Short mmCIF file of N, CA and C in Angstrom, two decimals:
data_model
loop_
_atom_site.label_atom_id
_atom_site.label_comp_id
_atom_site.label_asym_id
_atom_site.label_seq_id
_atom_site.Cartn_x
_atom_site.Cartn_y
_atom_site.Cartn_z
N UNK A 248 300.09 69.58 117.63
CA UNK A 248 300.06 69.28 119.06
C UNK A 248 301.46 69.35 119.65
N UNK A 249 302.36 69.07 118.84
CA UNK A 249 303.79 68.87 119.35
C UNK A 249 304.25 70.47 119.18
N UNK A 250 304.30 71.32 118.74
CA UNK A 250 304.47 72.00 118.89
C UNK A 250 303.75 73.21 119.69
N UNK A 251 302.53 73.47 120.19
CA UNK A 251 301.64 73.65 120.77
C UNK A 251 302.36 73.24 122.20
N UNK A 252 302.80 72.15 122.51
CA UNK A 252 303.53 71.63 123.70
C UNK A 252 304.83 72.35 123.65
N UNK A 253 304.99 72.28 123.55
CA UNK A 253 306.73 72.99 122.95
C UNK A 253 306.39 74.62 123.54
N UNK A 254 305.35 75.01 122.95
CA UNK A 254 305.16 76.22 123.35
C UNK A 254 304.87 76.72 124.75
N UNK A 255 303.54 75.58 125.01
CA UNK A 255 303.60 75.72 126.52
C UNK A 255 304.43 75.68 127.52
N UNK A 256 305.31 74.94 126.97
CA UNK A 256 306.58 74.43 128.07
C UNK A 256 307.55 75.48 128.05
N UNK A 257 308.00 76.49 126.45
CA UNK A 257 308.46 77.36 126.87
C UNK A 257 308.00 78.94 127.74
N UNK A 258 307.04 79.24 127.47
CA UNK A 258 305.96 80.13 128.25
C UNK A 258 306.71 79.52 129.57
N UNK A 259 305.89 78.37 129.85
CA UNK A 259 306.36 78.10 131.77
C UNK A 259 307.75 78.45 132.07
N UNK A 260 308.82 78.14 131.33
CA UNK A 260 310.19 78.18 131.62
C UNK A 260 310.62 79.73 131.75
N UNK A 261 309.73 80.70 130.65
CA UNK A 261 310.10 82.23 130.47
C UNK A 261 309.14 82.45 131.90
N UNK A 262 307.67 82.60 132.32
CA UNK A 262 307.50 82.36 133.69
C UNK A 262 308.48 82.61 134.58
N UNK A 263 308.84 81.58 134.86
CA UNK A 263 309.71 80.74 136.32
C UNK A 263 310.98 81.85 135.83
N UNK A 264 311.91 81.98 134.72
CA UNK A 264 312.98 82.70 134.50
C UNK A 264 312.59 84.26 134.99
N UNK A 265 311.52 84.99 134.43
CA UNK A 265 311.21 86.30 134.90
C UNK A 265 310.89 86.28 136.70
N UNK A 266 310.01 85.67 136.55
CA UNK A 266 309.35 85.74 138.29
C UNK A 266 311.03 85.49 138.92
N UNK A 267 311.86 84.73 138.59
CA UNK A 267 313.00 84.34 139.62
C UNK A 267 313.98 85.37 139.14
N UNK A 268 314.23 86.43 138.01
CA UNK A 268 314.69 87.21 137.90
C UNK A 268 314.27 88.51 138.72
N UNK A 269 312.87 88.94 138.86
CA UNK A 269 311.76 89.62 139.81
C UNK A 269 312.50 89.70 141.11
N UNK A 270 312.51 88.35 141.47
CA UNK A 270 313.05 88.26 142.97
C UNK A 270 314.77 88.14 143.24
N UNK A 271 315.16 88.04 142.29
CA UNK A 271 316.90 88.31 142.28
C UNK A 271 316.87 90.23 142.60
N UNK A 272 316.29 90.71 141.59
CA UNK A 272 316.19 92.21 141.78
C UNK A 272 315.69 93.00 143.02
N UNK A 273 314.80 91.75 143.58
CA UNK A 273 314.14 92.67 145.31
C UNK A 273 315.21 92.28 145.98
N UNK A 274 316.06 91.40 146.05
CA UNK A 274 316.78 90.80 146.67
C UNK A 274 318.48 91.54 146.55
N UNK A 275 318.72 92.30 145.01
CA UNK A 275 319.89 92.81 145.06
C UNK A 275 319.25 94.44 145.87
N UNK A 276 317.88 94.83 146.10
CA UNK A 276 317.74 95.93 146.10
C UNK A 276 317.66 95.82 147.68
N UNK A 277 317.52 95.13 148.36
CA UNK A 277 317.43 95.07 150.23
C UNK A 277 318.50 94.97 150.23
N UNK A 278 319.96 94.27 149.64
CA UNK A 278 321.13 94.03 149.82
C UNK A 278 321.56 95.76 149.38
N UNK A 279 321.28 96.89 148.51
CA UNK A 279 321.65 98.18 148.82
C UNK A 279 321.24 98.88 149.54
N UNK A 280 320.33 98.58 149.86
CA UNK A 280 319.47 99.47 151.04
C UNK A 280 319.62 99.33 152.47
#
């Protein structure tokens, strides 16, 4: 179970890190355009 948690929590964190990396990249790409 404890690890099972562990897992979930990292999943959410890789989530939130990609999706907010996602939007760093639309965001450097309107800033060249």
């Amino acid at each position: 179970m404890c690890s099972s948690s562990i897992l979930i929590s990292r999943g959410i964190l890789n989530l939130t890190h990609y999706t907010s990396y996602e939007h760093s990249q639309e965001l450097n790409v309107d800033e060249i355009y």
